[in-house]
Amino acid sequence: MCSPEEAALLRLEEVFSATLARINSRVLQPLFTDAPESSDSEGRECLQLLQQLHRSSQQLWEVTEDSLRSLRERLCHPDTIGLESLLLLRCADHVLQVHVEYIESYTNCVVMQAFQKAAKRRSDYWRRQRKALQQLLWGVSSEGSVGTALVQALRQPLTHHVQQYVLLLLSLRDTMGEHHPTQELVVHATTLFGNLQSFLRQALDQAVATQVLWRTLSSRPRDALCTPARRLLQDSQDVPVTVTPLRAERVLLFDDVLVLLQGHNVHTFDLKLVWVDSEQDGCMFHLLTPEEEFFFCSKDPQGQVVWQWKVTQAVCQALRGKKDFPLLGAGLEPSKPPVCRSMAYTFLAEGRLCQATYEGEWCQGRPHGKGTLKWPDGRNHVGNFCQGLEHGFGICLLPQASEDKFDCYKCHWQEGSMCGYGICEYGTDEVYKGYFQEGLRHGFGVLESTLQAPQHCKYTGHWVRGQRSGYGVEEDGDRGEHYIGMWQADQRHGPGVMVTQAGVCYQGTFQADKIVGPGILLSEDDSLYEGTFTRDLTLMGKGKVTFPNGFILEGSFGSGTGRGLHTQGVLDTAALPPDPSSTCKRQLGLGAFPVESRWQGVYGPFHDFLRAGCPGDLQEALLGFHVQTSRELRKSQEYLCCERTQPDDSAGTMEDILEELLQHRDPEALPQCLSKALSNSLHPLGKLLRTLMLTFQATYAGIGANKHLQGLAQEEVKQHAQELWAAYRGLLQVALQRKGQVPEEEEDPETRDRQVHGLMLPLVLPSFYSELFTLYLLLHEREDSLYSQGITNLSLFPDTKLLEFLDVQKHLWPLKDLTLTTNQRHSLVRDKCFLSATECLQKVISTMDPREKLEVLERTYGEIEATVSRVLGQEHKLPMDDLLPLLLYVVSRARIQHLGAEIHLIRDMMDPIHTGGLYDFLLTALESCYEHIQKEDMHRLPSRRDSGEPW
């Protein structure tokens, strides 16, 4: 059996469907069909609103028809079709949404007075239709305006229909048992349409209030504010409120904007970018916007509460993007707007952000978080912001005025200025990588012209407030010069060393980019000049030249146009040849630039990082980042982003790094731990090492690869090892402090030196080895040339003749190790004796670690003794008189290139703990062999008489 309420619902739907059909045919269609084409925008807008209302009405009629059909089927077949089949219960949310869309379309027409304007265009027609309208309405006066009648014609049926829905659904709910299967559906539908009734009442009230407002406002603010969807929520004429400091005459709160009227000026504030300060003082509360902040003051607490609540709920509604249902502030979502939001806004006030559009995250009226700033002139900044200022990592593009190029800054920012590490690609084909402070280059940095630049130039060193100052290295490709020394205010100033592409070296004093006072000049042929110069290193004034053959020229030097160099002085040809260490091997720069202060711009930020406790937010600003470089920048910059890539060798968070150091600080695990850290470009130690490698390459590679700089490079590598060990110790202390453990005691100098030379130096030396060993090669090129010639001559000897020539006692000859063929004699065998020792010694060039090289030398000594012991048939310890000839034989057969460079590098870089020990003894023996091979008696070719055999 069907209930009486279901039958009543059927009749209600039949009446409403018929009413909607009549409204469509008698009201809506005549309003926009056959209407004359309007030439003004207001008329076109009115027509569009009516057409939208007609579409919404048609959808409402279709839903009503569907509901009607479901009711009829239910009434015809009550036994087989259950109550849950009713569209009104089964699809209550859909039915509700169609009603809401119709209400919004209708209220838009009410706000814009679309009915009155459309009726006015066909006034004669509507006067004839007044009787037809009266059939749709109750109590419509025959004297009322046609526009008012049209408004009532659409409002009354809808209001009555929703009201009846609620009453019948309530009655149906009350007649059901508590456990009825459709109880939940009926309760849900009752709640929805009860809310719809409240929503309809509020929507109609807001529409009427907004329509009245538009009629009362003057044309200028009305034209600026009037839109169909905008609704008035509060007016200061109804609840008085004053605004300071703007002194607004009238305050209007709409559902999307807050409006302050000052005479003819209209100030609008997007509610999505309005923040209501939760703290209040008496009858006053605080509002924040991107460019303004003001206070709302009311005469009484009640007025203040009304305005604060209305503004708060309006902001929430605007952020959600849809009207609260059923009433303002009655939505299911939180009624307190979020402090942090993501929005776009164009700044209008004068200042650095004028005309700039910011799109991104906000907090309390200020850009805060990730976002993008774009100016009309092409400037663009994307990155992190804090309280309205660029803060954190960001990428900034600045267009150049004269050309279609950009300066691209990929930097860390602090309170609106570049601060920390950054990479800047300039439109002038230059790239800067280094540190900034207050927007200027400050600290360590590298400025280099790109390959596309017509003249290559590179500066690696220190900066002070945007200018080169302090220690730095410059390579000028155009002039073919390499400068190492001090700078001040972007000019060479103080002690410096200059190396030219031609191999000329100068050491002296610079002032304001000019050479001043006496200096030293070393030419490629090892001539030495001591005196004064011109800017281009031309000899000028009093000086002394010492030639490689020992001649000394002392006097006055000068030059003139077309005259070349001329001198007046005394040439001393009786002087003894100079000590090679004073000319060929003379080292420049030692003492002029204390090694501990050269690269403080690299060490300093790391020490500051340690003192700050290694905070994670400073890690990237200190250690750098990985950003894909792109010189081809499109004008649109649509792809610009500030995401940094993380390579596969990511070191993890700072907490992970410190934890790993704690777990591997015992002596057995520490070497491997340090090796792993130094090899990782994202580890603090690895990043520091790579920066030091960069400075080393900039100083001693290319034109800087000069033998007179070997001393500078050697002490620099040792200093870097010491600083890296101090950096490790600093990280370890921070790790202990974070764990609440007692920091380790400070190392005494002896312990520190032992760890630096025994542990850290062997780990870091490979990173500098290529440039450093090249300098050793150049420094010892002359001796190595003599050594190589001696090796070539000795290689002509067969084994037995060479052993005899080197005075190796015959009972030590390992002839029993030789396997001869039928036609072979001992006197013809070559490169077979002491073969294991020879092969062992050859491995000295396979490693870059001085300690491992010494170990190779020790194993070579062991192989020689083992071979001799096997020949003698008993264990035998070789005295020095027997060892040196045998070692000399092995060295000659190993044919190691550049042995002099190898020996001197080992001597300079080995751990001082080995001084006076076995390693020192063996290295001294190897040096003796090297020097012996260079002697004249090793350079004569063996004759047939010497060998006794045909060659």
Coordinates of N, CA and C in Angstrom, one line a residue, residues 334-526:
P334 N 35.8 23.4 7.9 CA 36.2 24.3 9.0 C 35.8 25.7 8.7
S335 N 35.3 26.5 9.6 CA 34.8 27.8 9.4 C 35.9 28.9 9.7
K336 N 37.2 28.4 9.9 CA 38.3 29.3 10.1 C 39.2 29.2 8.9
P337 N 39.5 30.3 8.2 CA 40.3 30.3 7.0 C 41.7 29.9 7.3
P338 N 42.3 29.2 6.4 CA 43.7 28.8 6.6 C 44.7 30.0 6.5
V339 N 45.7 29.9 7.3 CA 46.7 31.0 7.3 C 47.5 31.0 6.1
C340 N 47.8 29.8 5.6 CA 48.7 29.6 4.4 C 47.8 29.3 3.2
R341 N 48.0 30.0 2.1 CA 47.1 29.8 0.9 C 48.0 29.9 -0.4
S342 N 47.4 29.4 -1.5 CA 48.1 29.5 -2.8 C 47.2 30.4 -3.7
M343 N 47.7 31.5 -4.1 CA 46.9 32.4 -4.9 C 47.8 33.2 -5.9
A344 N 47.2 33.9 -6.8 CA 47.9 34.9 -7.7 C 47.5 36.3 -7.4
Y345 N 48.4 37.2 -7.5 CA 48.0 38.6 -7.2 C 49.0 39.5 -7.9
T346 N 48.5 40.6 -8.5 CA 49.3 41.7 -9.1 C 49.4 42.9 -8.2
F347 N 50.6 43.3 -7.9 CA 50.9 44.4 -7.0 C 50.7 45.7 -7.7
L348 N 50.0 46.7 -7.1 CA 49.8 47.9 -7.8 C 50.5 49.1 -7.1
A349 N 50.8 49.0 -5.8 CA 51.4 50.1 -5.1 C 52.9 50.4 -5.6
E350 N 53.3 51.6 -5.6 CA 54.7 51.9 -6.0 C 55.7 51.2 -5.1
G351 N 56.8 50.8 -5.7 CA 57.8 50.1 -5.0 C 58.4 49.0 -5.9
R352 N 59.3 48.2 -5.4 CA 60.0 47.2 -6.2 C 59.1 46.2 -6.8
L353 N 57.9 46.0 -6.2 CA 57.0 44.9 -6.7 C 55.9 45.6 -7.6
C354 N 55.9 46.8 -7.9 CA 54.9 47.5 -8.7 C 54.7 46.8 -10.0
Q355 N 53.5 46.4 -10.3 CA 53.1 45.7 -11.6 C 53.6 44.3 -11.6
A356 N 54.2 43.8 -10.6 CA 54.7 42.4 -10.6 C 53.5 41.5 -10.2
T357 N 53.4 40.4 -10.8 CA 52.4 39.4 -10.4 C 53.1 38.2 -9.7
Y358 N 52.6 38.0 -8.5 CA 53.1 36.9 -7.7 C 52.0 35.7 -7.7
E359 N 52.5 34.5 -8.0 CA 51.7 33.4 -8.0 C 52.3 32.3 -7.1
G360 N 51.7 31.9 -6.1 CA 52.3 30.9 -5.2 C 51.7 30.9 -3.8
E361 N 52.5 30.6 -2.8 CA 52.0 30.4 -1.5 C 52.1 31.7 -0.7
W362 N 51.1 31.9 0.2 CA 51.0 33.1 1.0 C 50.8 32.8 2.5
C363 N 51.1 33.7 3.3 CA 50.9 33.6 4.7 C 50.7 34.9 5.4
Q364 N 49.6 35.2 6.0 CA 49.3 36.4 6.6 C 49.5 37.6 5.7
G365 N 49.1 37.5 4.5 CA 49.1 38.7 3.6 C 50.5 38.9 2.9
R366 N 51.4 38.0 3.1 CA 52.7 38.1 2.5 C 53.1 36.8 1.7
P367 N 53.8 37.0 0.5 CA 54.3 35.8 -0.1 C 55.2 35.0 0.8
H368 N 54.9 33.7 1.0 CA 55.6 32.9 2.0 C 55.5 31.5 1.5
G369 N 56.7 30.9 1.2 CA 56.7 29.5 0.6 C 57.2 29.6 -0.8
K370 N 56.8 28.6 -1.6 CA 57.2 28.6 -3.0 C 56.3 29.5 -3.9
G371 N 56.9 30.2 -4.8 CA 56.1 31.1 -5.6 C 56.9 31.6 -6.8
T372 N 56.2 32.4 -7.6 CA 56.9 33.0 -8.8 C 56.5 34.5 -8.9
L373 N 57.4 35.3 -9.1 CA 57.2 36.8 -9.3 C 57.5 37.1 -10.8
K374 N 56.6 37.8 -11.5 CA 56.9 38.1 -12.9 C 56.5 39.6 -13.1
W375 N 57.4 40.3 -13.7 CA 57.2 41.8 -14.0 C 56.9 41.9 -15.5
P376 N 56.2 42.9 -15.9 CA 55.9 43.1 -17.3 C 57.1 43.3 -18.2
D377 N 58.2 43.8 -17.6 CA 59.4 44.0 -18.4 C 60.2 42.7 -18.7
G378 N 59.8 41.6 -18.2 CA 60.4 40.3 -18.4 C 61.2 39.8 -17.2
R379 N 61.3 40.6 -16.2 CA 62.0 40.1 -14.9 C 61.2 38.9 -14.3
N380 N 61.9 38.0 -13.8 CA 61.2 36.8 -13.3 C 62.0 36.2 -12.2
H381 N 61.3 35.9 -11.1 CA 61.9 35.3 -9.9 C 61.0 34.1 -9.5
V382 N 61.6 32.9 -9.4 CA 60.9 31.8 -8.9 C 61.7 31.1 -7.9
G383 N 61.0 30.8 -6.8 CA 61.8 30.2 -5.7 C 61.0 30.3 -4.3
N384 N 61.7 30.4 -3.3 CA 61.2 30.4 -1.9 C 61.1 31.9 -1.4
F385 N 60.0 32.1 -0.7 CA 59.8 33.5 -0.1 C 59.5 33.3 1.4
C386 N 59.8 34.4 2.1 CA 59.5 34.4 3.5 C 59.1 35.8 3.9
Q387 N 57.9 36.0 4.4 CA 57.3 37.3 4.8 C 57.5 38.3 3.7
G388 N 57.2 37.9 2.5 CA 57.2 38.9 1.4 C 58.5 39.1 0.7
L389 N 59.6 38.5 1.2 CA 60.9 38.7 0.6 C 61.4 37.4 0.1
E390 N 62.3 37.5 -1.0 CA 62.9 36.3 -1.5 C 63.8 35.7 -0.4
H391 N 63.7 34.4 -0.1 CA 64.4 33.9 1.0 C 64.5 32.4 0.8
G392 N 65.7 31.9 0.7 CA 66.0 30.5 0.3 C 66.4 30.4 -1.1
F393 N 66.3 29.2 -1.7 CA 66.8 29.1 -3.1 C 65.8 29.7 -4.1
G394 N 66.4 30.3 -5.1 CA 65.5 30.9 -6.1 C 66.3 31.2 -7.4
I395 N 65.5 31.3 -8.5 CA 66.1 31.6 -9.8 C 65.5 32.9 -10.3
C396 N 66.4 33.8 -10.7 CA 65.9 35.1 -11.1 C 66.4 35.4 -12.5
L397 N 65.6 35.9 -13.4 CA 65.9 36.3 -14.7 C 65.8 37.8 -14.9
L398 N 66.8 38.4 -15.4 CA 66.8 39.9 -15.6 C 67.1 40.1 -17.1
P399 N 66.2 40.7 -17.8 CA 66.5 40.9 -19.2 C 67.4 42.1 -19.4
Q400 N 68.3 42.0 -20.4 CA 69.1 43.1 -20.7 C 68.4 44.1 -21.7
A401 N 68.6 45.3 -21.5 CA 67.9 46.3 -22.2 C 68.3 46.4 -23.7
S402 N 69.5 46.2 -24.0 CA 70.0 46.4 -25.3 C 69.9 45.2 -26.2
E403 N 69.9 44.0 -25.7 CA 69.9 42.8 -26.5 C 68.8 41.8 -26.0
D404 N 68.6 40.9 -26.8 CA 67.6 39.8 -26.5 C 68.3 38.8 -25.6
K405 N 68.8 39.2 -24.5 CA 69.5 38.2 -23.6 C 69.1 38.5 -22.2
F406 N 69.4 37.5 -21.3 CA 69.0 37.5 -19.9 C 70.2 37.3 -19.0
D407 N 70.2 37.9 -17.9 CA 71.1 37.5 -16.8 C 70.3 36.5 -15.9
C408 N 70.8 35.3 -15.7 CA 70.1 34.3 -14.9 C 70.9 34.0 -13.6
Y409 N 70.2 34.3 -12.5 CA 70.8 34.1 -11.2 C 70.1 32.9 -10.5
K410 N 70.9 31.9 -10.2 CA 70.5 30.7 -9.5 C 71.2 30.7 -8.1
C411 N 70.5 31.3 -7.1 CA 71.2 31.6 -5.9 C 70.3 31.3 -4.7
H412 N 71.0 31.4 -3.5 CA 70.3 31.4 -2.3 C 70.1 32.9 -1.9
W413 N 68.9 33.2 -1.3 CA 68.5 34.5 -0.9 C 68.2 34.6 0.5
Q414 N 68.5 35.8 1.1 CA 68.1 36.0 2.5 C 67.6 37.4 2.6
E415 N 66.3 37.5 3.0 CA 65.6 38.7 3.2 C 65.7 39.6 2.0
G416 N 65.4 39.0 0.8 CA 65.3 39.8 -0.4 C 66.6 40.0 -1.1
S417 N 67.8 39.6 -0.6 CA 69.1 39.7 -1.3 C 69.7 38.4 -1.4
M418 N 70.6 38.3 -2.5 CA 71.3 37.1 -2.7 C 72.3 36.9 -1.5
C419 N 72.4 35.7 -1.0 CA 73.2 35.5 0.2 C 73.5 34.0 0.2
G420 N 74.8 33.7 0.3 CA 75.2 32.3 0.2 C 75.7 31.9 -1.2
Y421 N 75.6 30.6 -1.5 CA 76.1 30.1 -2.7 C 75.2 30.4 -3.9
G422 N 75.8 30.7 -5.0 CA 74.9 31.0 -6.2 C 75.7 30.7 -7.5
I423 N 74.9 30.5 -8.6 CA 75.4 30.4 -9.9 C 74.7 31.4 -10.8
C424 N 75.5 32.3 -11.4 CA 74.9 33.4 -12.2 C 75.4 33.3 -13.6
E425 N 74.5 33.2 -14.6 CA 74.9 33.2 -16.0 C 74.5 34.5 -16.6
Y426 N 75.4 35.3 -17.0 CA 75.2 36.7 -17.5 C 75.0 36.7 -19.0
G427 N 74.2 37.6 -19.5 CA 74.1 37.8 -20.9 C 75.3 38.2 -21.7
T428 N 76.3 38.6 -20.9 CA 77.6 39.0 -21.5 C 78.6 37.8 -21.7
D429 N 78.0 36.6 -21.6 CA 78.8 35.3 -21.8 C 79.8 35.1 -20.7
E430 N 79.4 35.5 -19.5 CA 80.2 35.2 -18.3 C 79.4 34.4 -17.3
V431 N 80.0 33.6 -16.5 CA 79.4 32.8 -15.5 C 80.1 33.0 -14.2
Y432 N 79.3 33.2 -13.1 CA 79.9 33.4 -11.8 C 79.4 32.2 -10.9
K433 N 80.3 31.5 -10.2 CA 79.9 30.5 -9.3 C 80.6 30.8 -8.0
G434 N 79.8 31.1 -6.9 CA 80.5 31.5 -5.7 C 79.5 32.0 -4.7
Y435 N 80.0 32.8 -3.7 CA 79.2 33.2 -2.6 C 78.8 34.7 -2.8
F436 N 77.6 35.0 -2.2 CA 77.1 36.4 -2.2 C 76.8 36.8 -0.8
Q437 N 76.7 38.2 -0.6 CA 76.3 38.7 0.6 C 75.6 40.1 0.3
E438 N 74.3 40.2 0.7 CA 73.5 41.4 0.4 C 73.5 41.7 -1.0
G439 N 73.4 40.7 -1.9 CA 73.2 40.9 -3.3 C 74.5 41.1 -4.1
L440 N 75.6 41.1 -3.4 CA 76.9 41.3 -4.1 C 77.8 40.1 -3.9
R441 N 78.7 39.9 -4.9 CA 79.7 38.8 -4.8 C 80.5 39.1 -3.6
H442 N 80.6 38.1 -2.7 CA 81.3 38.4 -1.4 C 81.8 37.0 -0.9
G443 N 83.1 36.9 -0.7 CA 83.7 35.6 -0.3 C 84.3 34.9 -1.5
F444 N 84.4 33.6 -1.5 CA 85.0 32.9 -2.6 C 84.1 32.8 -3.8
G445 N 84.7 33.0 -5.0 CA 83.9 32.8 -6.2 C 84.7 32.7 -7.4
V446 N 84.1 32.2 -8.5 CA 84.8 32.0 -9.8 C 84.0 32.7 -10.8
L447 N 84.6 33.7 -11.5 CA 84.0 34.4 -12.6 C 84.8 34.0 -13.9
E448 N 84.0 33.4 -14.8 CA 84.7 32.9 -16.0 C 83.9 33.2 -17.3
S449 N 84.5 33.6 -18.3 CA 83.9 33.8 -19.6 C 83.6 32.4 -20.3
T450 N 82.5 32.3 -21.0 CA 82.1 31.0 -21.6 C 83.0 30.8 -22.9
L451 N 82.8 29.7 -23.4 CA 83.5 29.3 -24.7 C 83.1 30.2 -25.8
Q452 N 81.9 30.8 -25.7 CA 81.4 31.6 -26.8 C 81.9 33.0 -26.8
A453 N 82.6 33.4 -25.6 CA 83.1 34.7 -25.5 C 84.3 34.9 -26.4
P454 N 84.4 36.1 -27.0 CA 85.6 36.4 -27.9 C 86.9 36.3 -27.2
Q455 N 87.0 36.7 -25.9 CA 88.2 36.7 -25.1 C 88.0 35.9 -23.8
H456 N 88.7 34.8 -23.7 CA 88.5 34.0 -22.5 C 89.3 34.6 -21.3
C457 N 88.6 34.7 -20.2 CA 89.2 35.2 -18.9 C 88.5 34.5 -17.8
K458 N 89.3 34.2 -16.7 CA 88.8 33.5 -15.6 C 89.5 34.0 -14.3
Y459 N 88.6 34.3 -13.3 CA 89.1 34.7 -12.0 C 88.6 33.8 -11.0
T460 N 89.5 33.2 -10.2 CA 89.2 32.3 -9.1 C 89.8 32.9 -7.8
G461 N 88.9 33.3 -6.9 CA 89.5 33.9 -5.7 C 88.4 34.6 -4.8
H462 N 88.9 35.6 -4.1 CA 88.0 36.2 -3.1 C 87.4 37.5 -3.6
W463 N 86.2 37.8 -3.1 CA 85.5 39.0 -3.4 C 85.1 39.8 -2.2
V464 N 85.0 41.1 -2.3 CA 84.5 41.9 -1.2 C 83.5 42.9 -1.7
R465 N 82.3 42.8 -1.4 CA 81.2 43.7 -1.9 C 81.2 43.9 -3.4
G466 N 81.3 42.8 -4.1 CA 81.2 42.9 -5.5 C 82.5 43.1 -6.3
Q467 N 83.6 43.3 -5.6 CA 84.9 43.5 -6.2 C 85.9 42.5 -5.8
R468 N 86.8 42.2 -6.7 CA 87.9 41.3 -6.4 C 88.8 41.9 -5.4
S469 N 88.9 41.2 -4.3 CA 89.8 41.7 -3.2 C 90.3 40.5 -2.4
G470 N 91.5 40.6 -2.0 CA 92.2 39.5 -1.3 C 92.9 38.6 -2.3
Y471 N 93.2 37.3 -1.9 CA 94.0 36.4 -2.7 C 93.1 35.9 -3.9
G472 N 93.7 35.9 -5.1 CA 93.0 35.4 -6.2 C 93.9 35.1 -7.4
V473 N 93.3 34.3 -8.3 CA 94.1 33.8 -9.5 C 93.3 34.2 -10.7
E474 N 94.0 34.9 -11.6 CA 93.3 35.3 -12.9 C 94.1 34.8 -14.1
E475 N 93.4 34.2 -15.0 CA 94.0 33.7 -16.3 C 93.4 34.6 -17.4
D476 N 94.2 35.4 -18.0 CA 93.8 36.2 -19.1 C 94.2 35.6 -20.4
G477 N 93.3 35.0 -21.1 CA 93.6 34.3 -22.4 C 94.0 35.2 -23.5
D478 N 93.5 36.4 -23.5 CA 93.8 37.4 -24.5 C 95.2 37.8 -24.4
R479 N 95.7 38.1 -23.2 CA 97.1 38.6 -23.0 C 98.1 37.4 -22.8
G480 N 97.5 36.2 -22.6 CA 98.4 35.0 -22.3 C 99.1 35.1 -21.0
E481 N 98.4 35.6 -20.0 CA 99.0 35.8 -18.7 C 98.2 35.1 -17.6
H482 N 98.9 34.7 -16.6 CA 98.4 34.0 -15.4 C 98.9 34.7 -14.2
Y483 N 98.0 35.3 -13.4 CA 98.3 36.1 -12.2 C 97.9 35.4 -11.0
I484 N 98.8 35.3 -10.0 CA 98.5 34.7 -8.7 C 99.0 35.7 -7.7
G485 N 98.0 36.2 -6.9 CA 98.4 37.1 -5.9 C 97.2 37.9 -5.3
M486 N 97.6 39.1 -4.8 CA 96.6 39.9 -4.0 C 95.9 40.9 -4.9
W487 N 94.6 41.2 -4.5 CA 93.7 42.1 -5.2 C 93.1 43.1 -4.2
Q488 N 92.8 44.2 -4.7 CA 92.0 45.2 -3.9 C 91.2 46.1 -4.9
A489 N 89.9 46.2 -4.6 CA 89.0 47.0 -5.4 C 89.1 46.7 -6.9
D490 N 89.1 45.4 -7.2 CA 89.0 44.9 -8.6 C 90.4 45.2 -9.3
Q491 N 91.4 45.4 -8.6 CA 92.7 45.6 -9.2 C 93.8 44.8 -8.5
R492 N 94.8 44.4 -9.3 CA 96.0 43.7 -8.7 C 96.7 44.7 -7.7
H493 N 96.8 44.3 -6.5 CA 97.3 45.2 -5.5 C 98.0 44.4 -4.4
G494 N 99.3 44.6 -4.3 CA 100.1 43.8 -3.3 C 101.0 42.8 -3.9
P495 N 101.6 41.9 -3.2 CA 102.5 40.9 -3.8 C 101.8 40.0 -4.8
G496 N 102.5 39.7 -5.8 CA 101.9 38.8 -6.8 C 102.9 38.1 -7.7
V497 N 102.5 37.1 -8.3 CA 103.3 36.3 -9.3 C 102.6 36.2 -10.6
M498 N 103.3 36.5 -11.7 CA 102.7 36.5 -13.0 C 103.5 35.5 -13.9
V499 N 102.8 34.6 -14.5 CA 103.4 33.7 -15.5 C 102.8 33.9 -16.8
T500 N 103.6 34.0 -17.8 CA 103.1 34.2 -19.2 C 103.1 32.9 -20.0
Q501 N 102.4 33.0 -21.1 CA 102.3 31.8 -22.0 C 103.6 31.4 -22.5
A502 N 104.5 32.4 -22.6 CA 105.9 32.1 -23.1 C 106.8 31.5 -22.1
G503 N 106.3 31.3 -20.9 CA 107.1 30.7 -19.8 C 107.8 31.7 -19.0
V504 N 107.6 33.0 -19.2 CA 108.3 34.0 -18.3 C 107.6 34.1 -17.0
C505 N 108.3 34.2 -15.9 CA 107.7 34.3 -14.6 C 108.2 35.6 -13.9
Y506 N 107.3 36.3 -13.2 CA 107.6 37.5 -12.5 C 107.0 37.4 -11.1
Q507 N 107.9 37.9 -10.2 CA 107.4 38.0 -8.8 C 107.8 39.4 -8.3
G508 N 106.7 40.1 -7.8 CA 107.0 41.5 -7.3 C 105.8 42.1 -6.6
T509 N 105.7 43.4 -6.7 CA 104.6 44.1 -6.1 C 103.8 44.9 -7.1
F510 N 102.4 44.8 -6.9 CA 101.5 45.5 -7.8 C 100.8 46.6 -7.0
Q511 N 100.5 47.7 -7.6 CA 99.7 48.8 -7.0 C 98.8 49.3 -8.1
A512 N 97.5 49.3 -7.8 CA 96.4 49.8 -8.7 C 96.6 49.2 -10.1
D513 N 96.9 47.9 -10.2 CA 97.0 47.1 -11.4 C 98.3 47.4 -12.1
K514 N 99.3 48.0 -11.5 CA 100.6 48.3 -12.1 C 101.7 47.7 -11.3
I515 N 102.8 47.3 -12.0 CA 104.0 46.8 -11.4 C 104.7 48.0 -10.8
V516 N 105.0 47.9 -9.5 CA 105.8 48.9 -8.9 C 107.0 48.3 -8.1
G517 N 108.1 49.1 -8.0 CA 109.2 48.7 -7.2 C 110.0 47.5 -7.9
P518 N 111.0 47.0 -7.2 CA 111.8 45.9 -7.8 C 111.1 44.6 -7.8
G519 N 111.5 43.7 -8.6 CA 110.9 42.3 -8.7 C 111.9 41.4 -9.3
I520 N 111.5 40.1 -9.5 CA 112.3 39.1 -10.0 C 111.6 38.6 -11.3
L521 N 112.5 38.4 -12.4 CA 112.0 37.9 -13.6 C 112.8 36.7 -14.0
L522 N 112.1 35.5 -14.3 CA 112.7 34.3 -14.7 C 112.2 34.0 -16.1
S523 N 113.2 33.9 -17.0 CA 112.8 33.5 -18.4 C 112.8 32.0 -18.6
E524 N 112.3 31.6 -19.8 CA 112.2 30.2 -20.0 C 113.6 29.5 -20.1
D525 N 114.6 30.2 -20.5 CA 115.9 29.6 -20.5 C 116.7 29.7 -19.2
D526 N 115.9 30.1 -18.1 CA 116.4 30.2 -16.7 C 117.4 31.4 -16.5

